[in-house]
Amino acid sequence: MTGNFRNRRAVLKLQHVSDNCFAVLNEKNRVCDANSGLVNLGGGVVVDTQSDLFHARRMIELFGKVWRGMPKRVINTHEDGDHVWGNQLFESAEIIAHRTVPERMKQVAEPGETQKLLKGADSFLSRSILRATHPGALAIARQLGQDYDFDGIKLALPTTLFDERYVLDLDGTEVHLIYVGPCHQVGDTIVHVPKERVVFAGDVIFRQCTPRGWTGTYQKWLEALDLIIWLDPEVIVPGHGSLCGVEGAMEMKAYLEYVREESARYFQRGLTSIEASKRIDLGPYSGWHAPARLYLNVERAYREFRNESADVPWDSAKTFDAVYKVATERHIEVEF
Ligand SMILES: [Zn+2]
Protein backbone atom coordinates (compact mmCIF):
# COMPACT_ATOMS: atom_id res chain seq x y z
CA MET A 1 0.00 0.00 0.00
CA THR A 2 2.97 2.30 0.24
CA GLY A 3 2.65 3.23 -3.45
CA ASN A 4 -0.84 4.44 -2.75
CA PHE A 5 0.36 6.61 0.09
CA ARG A 6 2.49 8.59 -2.32
CA ASN A 7 -0.46 9.45 -4.52
CA ARG A 8 -2.91 10.09 -1.76
CA ARG A 9 -4.27 13.56 -1.50
CA ALA A 10 -6.94 14.54 0.96
CA VAL A 11 -8.73 17.51 -0.49
CA LEU A 12 -10.67 18.50 2.59
CA LYS A 13 -11.80 22.02 3.30
CA LEU A 14 -13.34 23.66 6.37
CA GLN A 15 -16.43 25.81 5.81
CA HIS A 16 -18.32 28.03 8.19
CA VAL A 17 -22.00 27.20 7.72
CA SER A 18 -23.85 29.30 10.34
CA ASP A 19 -23.10 30.87 13.74
CA ASN A 20 -22.14 27.57 15.36
CA CYS A 21 -22.22 25.05 12.52
CA PHE A 22 -19.27 24.05 10.36
CA ALA A 23 -18.56 21.53 7.65
CA VAL A 24 -15.53 19.70 6.35
CA LEU A 25 -16.12 19.07 2.67
CA ASN A 26 -14.35 16.47 0.56
CA GLU A 27 -13.81 18.39 -2.61
CA LYS A 28 -12.94 15.55 -5.00
CA ASN A 29 -16.46 14.23 -4.54
CA ARG A 30 -15.82 10.65 -5.69
CA VAL A 31 -16.89 7.46 -3.91
CA CYS A 32 -15.98 7.55 -0.18
CA ASP A 33 -15.45 11.34 -0.32
CA ALA A 34 -18.08 12.07 2.32
CA ASN A 35 -18.56 15.31 4.25
CA SER A 36 -18.50 15.85 8.01
CA GLY A 37 -20.30 18.43 10.12
CA LEU A 38 -19.76 20.13 13.46
CA VAL A 39 -22.16 21.84 15.83
CA ASN A 40 -19.74 23.76 17.99
CA LEU A 41 -21.82 24.03 21.17
CA GLY A 42 -22.44 22.01 24.34
CA GLY A 43 -19.14 20.15 24.21
CA GLY A 44 -19.29 19.76 20.44
CA VAL A 45 -21.06 17.34 18.12
CA VAL A 46 -19.46 15.87 15.01
CA VAL A 47 -21.67 14.54 12.23
CA ASP A 48 -20.02 11.60 10.36
CA THR A 49 -16.36 10.67 10.65
CA GLN A 50 -14.87 10.10 7.14
CA SER A 51 -13.74 6.97 5.28
CA ASP A 52 -10.32 6.22 6.72
CA LEU A 53 -8.10 7.26 9.59
CA PHE A 54 -6.04 9.64 7.47
CA HIS A 55 -9.09 11.61 6.36
CA ALA A 56 -10.60 11.45 9.85
CA ARG A 57 -7.40 12.91 11.37
CA ARG A 58 -7.39 15.66 8.76
CA MET A 59 -11.05 16.42 9.56
CA ILE A 60 -10.24 16.58 13.30
CA GLU A 61 -7.33 18.93 12.52
CA LEU A 62 -9.56 21.23 10.45
CA PHE A 63 -12.39 21.32 12.99
CA GLY A 64 -9.70 21.79 15.65
CA LYS A 65 -9.24 25.31 14.32
CA VAL A 66 -12.64 26.25 15.74
CA TRP A 67 -13.41 23.96 18.69
CA ARG A 68 -11.88 23.95 22.15
CA GLY A 69 -11.29 20.22 22.52
CA MET A 70 -12.35 16.86 21.12
CA PRO A 71 -16.15 16.84 20.86
CA LYS A 72 -18.20 14.88 23.36
CA ARG A 73 -20.61 13.48 20.80
CA VAL A 74 -20.61 11.95 17.34
CA ILE A 75 -23.68 11.37 15.15
CA ASN A 76 -23.57 8.78 12.37
CA THR A 77 -26.16 9.66 9.72
CA HIS A 78 -26.22 6.01 8.57
CA GLU A 79 -24.22 2.80 8.47
CA ASP A 80 -21.99 3.17 5.38
CA GLY A 81 -18.23 2.94 5.87
CA ASP A 82 -17.54 6.37 4.40
CA HIS A 83 -19.49 7.95 7.28
CA VAL A 84 -18.33 5.81 10.21
CA TRP A 85 -14.76 4.63 9.63
CA GLY A 86 -13.23 7.46 11.65
CA ASN A 87 -15.43 6.75 14.73
CA GLN A 88 -12.60 5.05 16.64
CA LEU A 89 -10.65 8.33 16.85
CA PHE A 90 -13.37 9.84 19.05
CA GLU A 91 -12.46 7.56 21.92
CA SER A 92 -14.58 8.69 24.82
CA ALA A 93 -17.36 10.26 22.77
CA GLU A 94 -20.98 9.19 22.85
CA ILE A 95 -21.83 7.92 19.34
CA ILE A 96 -25.48 8.42 18.40
CA ALA A 97 -27.32 6.73 15.52
CA HIS A 98 -30.58 5.11 14.55
CA ARG A 99 -31.33 1.81 16.29
CA THR A 100 -30.64 -0.23 13.14
CA VAL A 101 -27.14 1.16 12.59
CA PRO A 102 -24.89 -1.07 14.78
CA GLU A 103 -26.14 -4.33 13.20
CA ARG A 104 -26.12 -2.81 9.73
CA MET A 105 -22.55 -1.55 10.21
CA LYS A 106 -21.49 -5.12 10.88
CA GLN A 107 -23.15 -6.18 7.62
CA VAL A 108 -22.09 -3.41 5.25
CA ALA A 109 -19.14 -1.59 6.85
CA GLU A 110 -16.81 -4.38 7.93
CA PRO A 111 -13.53 -2.88 6.65
CA GLY A 112 -11.99 -6.32 5.93
CA GLU A 113 -13.55 -6.75 2.50
CA THR A 114 -12.44 -3.33 1.29
CA GLN A 115 -8.94 -3.83 2.74
CA LYS A 116 -8.69 -7.14 0.84
CA LEU A 117 -9.94 -5.57 -2.39
CA LEU A 118 -7.27 -2.86 -2.26
CA LYS A 119 -4.52 -5.33 -1.43
CA GLY A 120 -5.68 -7.56 -4.33
CA ALA A 121 -5.40 -4.63 -6.71
CA ASP A 122 -1.82 -4.17 -5.49
CA SER A 123 -0.57 -7.70 -6.20
CA PHE A 124 0.11 -8.83 -9.77
CA LEU A 125 -1.62 -12.20 -9.52
CA SER A 126 -4.80 -10.94 -7.85
CA ARG A 127 -4.81 -7.99 -10.24
CA SER A 128 -4.76 -10.31 -13.25
CA ILE A 129 -7.56 -12.41 -11.81
CA LEU A 130 -9.60 -9.35 -10.91
CA ARG A 131 -9.14 -7.87 -14.39
CA ALA A 132 -10.48 -11.05 -15.97
CA THR A 133 -13.34 -11.65 -13.57
CA HIS A 134 -14.32 -8.29 -12.13
CA PRO A 135 -12.97 -5.34 -14.13
CA GLY A 136 -15.25 -2.96 -12.20
CA ALA A 137 -13.97 -4.14 -8.83
CA LEU A 138 -10.39 -3.67 -10.04
CA ALA A 139 -11.21 -0.18 -11.33
CA ILE A 140 -12.82 0.94 -8.07
CA ALA A 141 -9.94 -0.53 -6.06
CA ARG A 142 -7.50 1.46 -8.17
CA GLN A 143 -9.50 4.65 -7.75
CA LEU A 144 -9.81 4.18 -3.98
CA GLY A 145 -6.10 3.33 -3.73
CA GLN A 146 -5.27 6.81 -5.02
CA ASP A 147 -6.88 8.49 -2.01
CA TYR A 148 -7.54 5.95 0.72
CA ASP A 149 -5.86 3.47 2.99
CA PHE A 150 -8.31 1.34 4.97
CA ASP A 151 -5.67 -0.29 7.19
CA GLY A 152 -6.13 0.06 10.93
CA ILE A 153 -9.85 0.71 10.84
CA LYS A 154 -11.86 -1.00 13.55
CA LEU A 155 -15.59 -0.62 13.76
CA ALA A 156 -16.58 1.64 16.65
CA LEU A 157 -20.30 1.09 17.01
CA PRO A 158 -22.86 3.68 18.13
CA THR A 159 -23.44 3.75 21.87
CA THR A 160 -26.73 5.69 22.00
CA LEU A 161 -29.57 4.51 19.78
CA PHE A 162 -32.90 6.12 18.97
CA ASP A 163 -36.04 5.18 17.03
CA GLU A 164 -37.87 8.09 15.40
CA ARG A 165 -36.47 11.29 16.88
CA TYR A 166 -33.79 12.35 19.30
CA VAL A 167 -33.20 15.86 20.60
CA LEU A 168 -29.96 17.27 21.97
CA ASP A 169 -29.94 20.52 23.91
CA LEU A 170 -26.57 22.20 23.39
CA ASP A 171 -26.37 25.25 25.64
CA GLY A 172 -29.99 26.10 24.70
CA THR A 173 -29.63 25.31 20.98
CA GLU A 174 -31.64 22.26 19.99
CA VAL A 175 -30.32 19.68 17.55
CA HIS A 176 -32.99 17.35 16.15
CA LEU A 177 -32.08 13.93 14.83
CA ILE A 178 -34.88 12.72 12.56
CA TYR A 179 -35.01 9.17 11.24
CA VAL A 180 -35.99 9.15 7.54
CA GLY A 181 -34.94 5.64 6.43
CA PRO A 182 -34.83 3.32 4.77
CA CYS A 183 -34.39 5.64 1.81
CA HIS A 184 -30.79 5.63 0.60
CA GLN A 185 -29.73 3.20 3.33
CA VAL A 186 -31.49 1.59 6.29
CA GLY A 187 -30.32 3.95 9.04
CA ASP A 188 -30.75 7.30 7.23
CA THR A 189 -31.00 10.17 9.68
CA ILE A 190 -31.01 13.90 9.06
CA VAL A 191 -29.71 16.39 11.63
CA HIS A 192 -31.64 19.65 11.92
CA VAL A 193 -30.50 22.72 13.83
CA PRO A 194 -33.69 24.85 13.66
CA LYS A 195 -32.27 27.93 15.39
CA GLU A 196 -29.51 28.22 12.78
CA ARG A 197 -31.63 26.91 9.86
CA VAL A 198 -29.10 24.19 9.02
CA VAL A 199 -29.71 20.59 7.94
CA PHE A 200 -26.95 17.98 7.82
CA ALA A 201 -28.62 15.70 5.28
CA GLY A 202 -26.28 12.70 5.20
CA ASP A 203 -26.66 10.75 1.98
CA VAL A 204 -30.26 11.78 1.52
CA ILE A 205 -28.61 14.50 -0.57
CA PHE A 206 -25.74 14.11 -3.03
CA ARG A 207 -24.81 17.44 -4.56
CA GLN A 208 -23.63 17.59 -8.15
CA CYS A 209 -22.71 13.93 -8.08
CA THR A 210 -24.81 10.92 -8.97
CA PRO A 211 -26.47 9.47 -5.86
CA ARG A 212 -25.73 5.92 -4.83
CA GLY A 213 -28.68 4.35 -3.10
CA TRP A 214 -28.49 0.92 -1.49
CA THR A 215 -31.25 -0.36 0.77
CA GLY A 216 -34.47 1.64 0.78
CA THR A 217 -37.31 2.80 -1.42
CA TYR A 218 -37.88 5.65 -3.83
CA GLN A 219 -41.03 6.54 -1.90
CA LYS A 220 -39.14 7.00 1.38
CA TRP A 221 -36.32 8.89 -0.31
CA LEU A 222 -38.73 11.35 -1.94
CA GLU A 223 -40.55 11.80 1.40
CA ALA A 224 -37.24 12.53 3.14
CA LEU A 225 -36.46 15.18 0.53
CA ASP A 226 -39.93 16.70 0.96
CA LEU A 227 -39.34 16.87 4.70
CA ILE A 228 -36.04 18.70 4.17
CA ILE A 229 -37.75 21.17 1.82
CA TRP A 230 -40.50 21.68 4.41
CA LEU A 231 -37.94 22.36 7.17
CA ASP A 232 -36.84 25.25 4.96
CA PRO A 233 -33.15 25.37 5.91
CA GLU A 234 -30.94 28.16 4.73
CA VAL A 235 -27.97 25.82 4.36
CA ILE A 236 -27.84 22.09 3.72
CA VAL A 237 -24.66 20.12 4.28
CA PRO A 238 -25.09 17.15 1.93
CA GLY A 239 -23.47 13.77 2.51
CA HIS A 240 -21.45 14.27 -0.66
CA GLY A 241 -20.73 17.45 -2.63
CA SER A 242 -20.83 21.14 -1.90
CA LEU A 243 -23.13 23.11 0.42
CA CYS A 244 -26.51 24.07 -0.96
CA GLY A 245 -29.92 25.45 -0.07
CA VAL A 246 -33.30 23.76 -0.62
CA GLU A 247 -32.58 23.74 -4.37
CA GLY A 248 -30.21 20.84 -3.62
CA ALA A 249 -33.13 18.82 -2.23
CA MET A 250 -35.32 19.81 -5.17
CA GLU A 251 -32.71 18.74 -7.71
CA MET A 252 -32.26 15.37 -6.00
CA LYS A 253 -36.02 14.89 -6.13
CA ALA A 254 -36.12 15.74 -9.81
CA TYR A 255 -33.25 13.32 -10.51
CA LEU A 256 -34.87 10.43 -8.66
CA GLU A 257 -38.27 11.03 -10.24
CA TYR A 258 -36.69 11.24 -13.69
CA VAL A 259 -34.66 8.04 -13.27
CA ARG A 260 -37.62 6.13 -11.90
CA GLU A 261 -39.80 7.22 -14.84
CA GLU A 262 -37.15 6.40 -17.44
CA SER A 263 -36.48 3.04 -15.78
CA ALA A 264 -40.19 2.21 -15.98
CA ARG A 265 -40.18 2.82 -19.75
CA TYR A 266 -37.28 0.44 -20.33
CA PHE A 267 -38.61 -2.10 -17.83
CA GLN A 268 -41.88 -2.26 -19.77
CA ARG A 269 -39.93 -2.86 -22.97
CA GLY A 270 -38.20 -5.82 -21.33
CA LEU A 271 -34.66 -4.41 -21.18
CA THR A 272 -32.35 -5.33 -18.32
CA SER A 273 -31.29 -2.68 -15.80
CA ILE A 274 -27.79 -2.59 -17.35
CA GLU A 275 -29.19 -2.12 -20.87
CA ALA A 276 -31.52 0.62 -19.59
CA SER A 277 -28.59 2.33 -17.84
CA LYS A 278 -26.66 2.42 -21.11
CA ARG A 279 -29.56 4.11 -22.89
CA ILE A 280 -31.22 6.55 -20.47
CA ASP A 281 -30.56 10.11 -21.58
CA LEU A 282 -28.55 11.72 -18.77
CA GLY A 283 -29.75 15.18 -19.79
CA PRO A 284 -28.76 17.83 -17.26
CA TYR A 285 -27.23 15.16 -14.99
CA SER A 286 -24.42 14.21 -17.38
CA GLY A 287 -22.27 16.90 -15.74
CA TRP A 288 -22.61 15.34 -12.27
CA HIS A 289 -19.70 13.24 -11.03
CA ALA A 290 -19.79 9.53 -11.81
CA PRO A 291 -22.91 9.51 -14.03
CA ALA A 292 -22.65 5.72 -14.55
CA ARG A 293 -23.65 5.21 -10.91
CA LEU A 294 -27.06 5.66 -12.53
CA TYR A 295 -27.07 1.85 -12.72
CA LEU A 296 -27.68 1.56 -8.98
CA ASN A 297 -30.71 3.80 -9.17
CA VAL A 298 -32.11 1.96 -12.19
CA GLU A 299 -31.58 -1.40 -10.51
CA ARG A 300 -33.35 -0.12 -7.38
CA ALA A 301 -36.29 0.99 -9.50
CA TYR A 302 -36.32 -2.42 -11.22
CA ARG A 303 -36.39 -4.18 -7.85
CA GLU A 304 -39.49 -2.18 -7.00
CA PHE A 305 -41.15 -2.93 -10.37
CA ARG A 306 -40.48 -6.64 -9.73
CA ASN A 307 -42.01 -6.26 -6.24
CA GLU A 308 -38.76 -7.40 -4.67
CA SER A 309 -37.92 -6.48 -1.14
CA ALA A 310 -35.73 -3.38 -0.77
CA ASP A 311 -33.33 -5.22 1.52
CA VAL A 312 -32.11 -7.87 -0.94
CA PRO A 313 -28.32 -7.62 -0.40
CA TRP A 314 -26.14 -6.18 -3.18
CA ASP A 315 -23.30 -8.17 -4.69
CA SER A 316 -20.74 -5.37 -4.63
CA ALA A 317 -18.33 -6.87 -7.22
CA LYS A 318 -21.18 -7.35 -9.70
CA THR A 319 -22.48 -3.86 -9.00
CA PHE A 320 -19.07 -2.25 -9.66
CA ASP A 321 -18.79 -4.33 -12.84
CA ALA A 322 -22.17 -3.05 -13.99
CA VAL A 323 -21.18 0.59 -13.34
CA TYR A 324 -17.91 -0.08 -15.22
CA LYS A 325 -19.77 -1.61 -18.16
CA VAL A 326 -22.23 1.28 -18.34
CA ALA A 327 -19.39 3.85 -18.27
CA THR A 328 -17.27 2.11 -20.93
CA GLU A 329 -20.20 1.52 -23.27
CA ARG A 330 -21.33 5.12 -22.91
CA HIS A 331 -17.72 6.21 -23.55
CA ILE A 332 -17.56 8.21 -20.37
CA GLU A 333 -14.83 8.19 -17.75
CA VAL A 334 -14.93 5.15 -15.45
CA GLU A 335 -15.54 6.91 -12.16
CA PHE A 336 -17.20 5.62 -9.01
ZN1 LIG B 1 -21.79 8.34 1.65
PDB file of N, CA and C in Angstrom, residues 279-325:
ATOM      1  N   ARG A 279     -28.750   3.336 -21.936  1.00  0.00           N
ATOM      2  CA  ARG A 279     -29.558   4.114 -22.892  1.00  0.00           C
ATOM      3  C   ARG A 279     -30.205   5.375 -22.314  1.00  0.00           C
ATOM      4  N   ILE A 280     -30.490   5.390 -21.041  1.00  0.00           N
ATOM      5  CA  ILE A 280     -31.217   6.547 -20.471  1.00  0.00           C
ATOM      6  C   ILE A 280     -30.454   7.841 -20.741  1.00  0.00           C
ATOM      7  N   ASP A 281     -31.172   8.812 -21.292  1.00  0.00           N
ATOM      8  CA  ASP A 281     -30.557  10.114 -21.580  1.00  0.00           C
ATOM      9  C   ASP A 281     -30.223  10.800 -20.246  1.00  0.00           C
ATOM     10  N   LEU A 282     -28.950  11.136 -20.061  1.00  0.00           N
ATOM     11  CA  LEU A 282     -28.550  11.721 -18.771  1.00  0.00           C
ATOM     12  C   LEU A 282     -28.962  13.185 -18.655  1.00  0.00           C
ATOM     13  N   GLY A 283     -29.278  13.789 -19.788  1.00  0.00           N
ATOM     14  CA  GLY A 283     -29.751  15.178 -19.787  1.00  0.00           C
ATOM     15  C   GLY A 283     -28.886  16.074 -18.924  1.00  0.00           C
ATOM     16  N   PRO A 284     -29.529  16.873 -18.061  1.00  0.00           N
ATOM     17  CA  PRO A 284     -28.761  17.833 -17.257  1.00  0.00           C
ATOM     18  C   PRO A 284     -27.838  17.155 -16.240  1.00  0.00           C
ATOM     19  N   TYR A 285     -28.011  15.841 -16.035  1.00  0.00           N
ATOM     20  CA  TYR A 285     -27.230  15.163 -14.994  1.00  0.00           C
ATOM     21  C   TYR A 285     -25.918  14.593 -15.526  1.00  0.00           C
ATOM     22  N   SER A 286     -25.655  14.773 -16.813  1.00  0.00           N
ATOM     23  CA  SER A 286     -24.424  14.210 -17.382  1.00  0.00           C
ATOM     24  C   SER A 286     -23.195  14.927 -16.808  1.00  0.00           C
ATOM     25  N   GLY A 287     -23.386  16.143 -16.297  1.00  0.00           N
ATOM     26  CA  GLY A 287     -22.267  16.901 -15.736  1.00  0.00           C
ATOM     27  C   GLY A 287     -21.984  16.534 -14.282  1.00  0.00           C
ATOM     28  N   TRP A 288     -22.857  15.756 -13.658  1.00  0.00           N
ATOM     29  CA  TRP A 288     -22.610  15.339 -12.274  1.00  0.00           C
ATOM     30  C   TRP A 288     -21.491  14.310 -12.257  1.00  0.00           C
ATOM     31  N   HIS A 289     -20.743  14.260 -11.164  1.00  0.00           N
ATOM     32  CA  HIS A 289     -19.699  13.245 -11.031  1.00  0.00           C
ATOM     33  C   HIS A 289     -20.275  11.844 -11.175  1.00  0.00           C
ATOM     34  N   ALA A 290     -19.479  10.961 -11.746  1.00  0.00           N
ATOM     35  CA  ALA A 290     -19.795   9.533 -11.808  1.00  0.00           C
ATOM     36  C   ALA A 290     -21.201   9.234 -12.323  1.00  0.00           C
ATOM     37  N   PRO A 291     -21.535   9.706 -13.538  1.00  0.00           N
ATOM     38  CA  PRO A 291     -22.907   9.509 -14.033  1.00  0.00           C
ATOM     39  C   PRO A 291     -23.301   8.038 -14.179  1.00  0.00           C
ATOM     40  N   ALA A 292     -22.303   7.133 -14.358  1.00  0.00           N
ATOM     41  CA  ALA A 292     -22.655   5.717 -14.551  1.00  0.00           C
ATOM     42  C   ALA A 292     -23.167   5.049 -13.276  1.00  0.00           C
ATOM     43  N   ARG A 293     -23.026   5.738 -12.137  1.00  0.00           N
ATOM     44  CA  ARG A 293     -23.647   5.205 -10.914  1.00  0.00           C
ATOM     45  C   ARG A 293     -25.167   5.144 -11.063  1.00  0.00           C
ATOM     46  N   LEU A 294     -25.655   5.768 -12.140  1.00  0.00           N
ATOM     47  CA  LEU A 294     -27.057   5.665 -12.525  1.00  0.00           C
ATOM     48  C   LEU A 294     -27.549   4.225 -12.411  1.00  0.00           C
ATOM     49  N   TYR A 295     -26.672   3.263 -12.749  1.00  0.00           N
ATOM     50  CA  TYR A 295     -27.067   1.845 -12.722  1.00  0.00           C
ATOM     51  C   TYR A 295     -27.714   1.467 -11.390  1.00  0.00           C
ATOM     52  N   LEU A 296     -27.132   1.921 -10.288  1.00  0.00           N
ATOM     53  CA  LEU A 296     -27.680   1.558  -8.979  1.00  0.00           C
ATOM     54  C   LEU A 296     -29.120   2.039  -8.829  1.00  0.00           C
ATOM     55  N   ASN A 297     -29.370   3.234  -9.318  1.00  0.00           N
ATOM     56  CA  ASN A 297     -30.709   3.799  -9.169  1.00  0.00           C
ATOM     57  C   ASN A 297     -31.708   3.107 -10.089  1.00  0.00           C
ATOM     58  N   VAL A 298     -31.232   2.703 -11.277  1.00  0.00           N
ATOM     59  CA  VAL A 298     -32.110   1.963 -12.192  1.00  0.00           C
ATOM     60  C   VAL A 298     -32.416   0.587 -11.593  1.00  0.00           C
ATOM     61  N   GLU A 299     -31.389  -0.064 -11.085  1.00  0.00           N
ATOM     62  CA  GLU A 299     -31.577  -1.398 -10.508  1.00  0.00           C
ATOM     63  C   GLU A 299     -32.539  -1.333  -9.310  1.00  0.00           C
ATOM     64  N   ARG A 300     -32.415  -0.273  -8.522  1.00  0.00           N
ATOM     65  CA  ARG A 300     -33.346  -0.123  -7.384  1.00  0.00           C
ATOM     66  C   ARG A 300     -34.776   0.044  -7.870  1.00  0.00           C
ATOM     67  N   ALA A 301     -34.949   0.820  -8.947  1.00  0.00           N
ATOM     68  CA  ALA A 301     -36.294   0.992  -9.505  1.00  0.00           C
ATOM     69  C   ALA A 301     -36.795  -0.355 -10.021  1.00  0.00           C
ATOM     70  N   TYR A 302     -35.936  -1.103 -10.699  1.00  0.00           N
ATOM     71  CA  TYR A 302     -36.322  -2.422 -11.222  1.00  0.00           C
ATOM     72  C   TYR A 302     -36.752  -3.355 -10.088  1.00  0.00           C
ATOM     73  N   ARG A 303     -36.009  -3.325  -8.989  1.00  0.00           N
ATOM     74  CA  ARG A 303     -36.388  -4.176  -7.846  1.00  0.00           C
ATOM     75  C   ARG A 303     -37.810  -3.851  -7.411  1.00  0.00           C
ATOM     76  N   GLU A 304     -38.133  -2.569  -7.410  1.00  0.00           N
ATOM     77  CA  GLU A 304     -39.491  -2.185  -7.002  1.00  0.00           C
ATOM     78  C   GLU A 304     -40.516  -2.636  -8.032  1.00  0.00           C
ATOM     79  N   PHE A 305     -40.193  -2.493  -9.336  1.00  0.00           N
ATOM     80  CA  PHE A 305     -41.145  -2.926 -10.374  1.00  0.00           C
ATOM     81  C   PHE A 305     -41.378  -4.442 -10.280  1.00  0.00           C
ATOM     82  N   ARG A 306     -40.343  -5.174  -9.853  1.00  0.00           N
ATOM     83  CA  ARG A 306     -40.481  -6.636  -9.734  1.00  0.00           C
ATOM     84  C   ARG A 306     -41.070  -7.042  -8.373  1.00  0.00           C
ATOM     85  N   ASN A 307     -41.479  -6.023  -7.588  1.00  0.00           N
ATOM     86  CA  ASN A 307     -42.012  -6.256  -6.239  1.00  0.00           C
ATOM     87  C   ASN A 307     -41.043  -7.003  -5.337  1.00  0.00           C
ATOM     88  N   GLU A 308     -39.744  -6.763  -5.536  1.00  0.00           N
ATOM     89  CA  GLU A 308     -38.761  -7.403  -4.666  1.00  0.00           C
ATOM     90  C   GLU A 308     -38.578  -6.558  -3.416  1.00  0.00           C
ATOM     91  N   SER A 309     -38.133  -7.204  -2.377  1.00  0.00           N
ATOM     92  CA  SER A 309     -37.918  -6.476  -1.138  1.00  0.00           C
ATOM     93  C   SER A 309     -36.712  -5.536  -1.303  1.00  0.00           C
ATOM     94  N   ALA A 310     -36.806  -4.371  -0.644  1.00  0.00           N
ATOM     95  CA  ALA A 310     -35.729  -3.384  -0.774  1.00  0.00           C
ATOM     96  C   ALA A 310     -34.449  -3.851  -0.095  1.00  0.00           C
ATOM     97  N   ASP A 311     -34.556  -4.852   0.792  1.00  0.00           N
ATOM     98  CA  ASP A 311     -33.334  -5.217   1.516  1.00  0.00           C
ATOM     99  C   ASP A 311     -32.629  -6.463   0.964  1.00  0.00           C
ATOM    100  N   VAL A 312     -32.903  -6.820  -0.296  1.00  0.00           N
ATOM    101  CA  VAL A 312     -32.109  -7.873  -0.935  1.00  0.00           C
ATOM    102  C   VAL A 312     -30.658  -7.363  -0.979  1.00  0.00           C
ATOM    103  N   PRO A 313     -29.701  -8.145  -0.441  1.00  0.00           N
ATOM    104  CA  PRO A 313     -28.324  -7.624  -0.398  1.00  0.00           C
ATOM    105  C   PRO A 313     -27.735  -7.417  -1.799  1.00  0.00           C
ATOM    106  N   TRP A 314     -26.821  -6.475  -1.910  1.00  0.00           N
ATOM    107  CA  TRP A 314     -26.144  -6.184  -3.176  1.00  0.00           C
ATOM    108  C   TRP A 314     -24.869  -7.012  -3.261  1.00  0.00           C
ATOM    109  N   ASP A 315     -24.591  -7.544  -4.450  1.00  0.00           N
ATOM    110  CA  ASP A 315     -23.300  -8.172  -4.686  1.00  0.00           C
ATOM    111  C   ASP A 315     -22.377  -7.046  -5.168  1.00  0.00           C
ATOM    112  N   SER A 316     -21.466  -6.604  -4.281  1.00  0.00           N
ATOM    113  CA  SER A 316     -20.742  -5.373  -4.632  1.00  0.00           C
ATOM    114  C   SER A 316     -19.860  -5.540  -5.868  1.00  0.00           C
ATOM    115  N   ALA A 317     -19.193  -6.700  -6.038  1.00  0.00           N
ATOM    116  CA  ALA A 317     -18.326  -6.865  -7.215  1.00  0.00           C
ATOM    117  C   ALA A 317     -19.151  -6.757  -8.503  1.00  0.00           C
ATOM    118  N   LYS A 318     -20.320  -7.396  -8.507  1.00  0.00           N
ATOM    119  CA  LYS A 318     -21.184  -7.345  -9.699  1.00  0.00           C
ATOM    120  C   LYS A 318     -21.692  -5.920  -9.954  1.00  0.00           C
ATOM    121  N   THR A 319     -21.977  -5.225  -8.863  1.00  0.00           N
ATOM    122  CA  THR A 319     -22.477  -3.856  -9.002  1.00  0.00           C
ATOM    123  C   THR A 319     -21.401  -2.954  -9.611  1.00  0.00           C
ATOM    124  N   PHE A 320     -20.152  -3.076  -9.109  1.00  0.00           N
ATOM    125  CA  PHE A 320     -19.072  -2.252  -9.663  1.00  0.00           C
ATOM    126  C   PHE A 320     -18.830  -2.611 -11.127  1.00  0.00           C
ATOM    127  N   ASP A 321     -18.948  -3.906 -11.449  1.00  0.00           N
ATOM    128  CA  ASP A 321     -18.787  -4.328 -12.840  1.00  0.00           C
ATOM    129  C   ASP A 321     -19.858  -3.692 -13.728  1.00  0.00           C
ATOM    130  N   ALA A 322     -21.077  -3.631 -13.202  1.00  0.00           N
ATOM    131  CA  ALA A 322     -22.171  -3.050 -13.990  1.00  0.00           C
ATOM    132  C   ALA A 322     -21.914  -1.559 -14.233  1.00  0.00           C
ATOM    133  N   VAL A 323     -21.475  -0.844 -13.191  1.00  0.00           N
ATOM    134  CA  VAL A 323     -21.177   0.591 -13.341  1.00  0.00           C
ATOM    135  C   VAL A 323     -20.052   0.772 -14.371  1.00  0.00           C
ATOM    136  N   TYR A 324     -19.056  -0.107 -14.286  1.00  0.00           N
ATOM    137  CA  TYR A 324     -17.914  -0.077 -15.215  1.00  0.00           C
ATOM    138  C   TYR A 324     -18.395  -0.279 -16.653  1.00  0.00           C
ATOM    139  N   LYS A 325     -19.250  -1.286 -16.825  1.00  0.00           N
ATOM    140  CA  LYS A 325     -19.769  -1.608 -18.162  1.00  0.00           C
ATOM    141  C   LYS A 325     -20.568  -0.428 -18.722  1.00  0.00           C
TER     142      LYS A 325
END
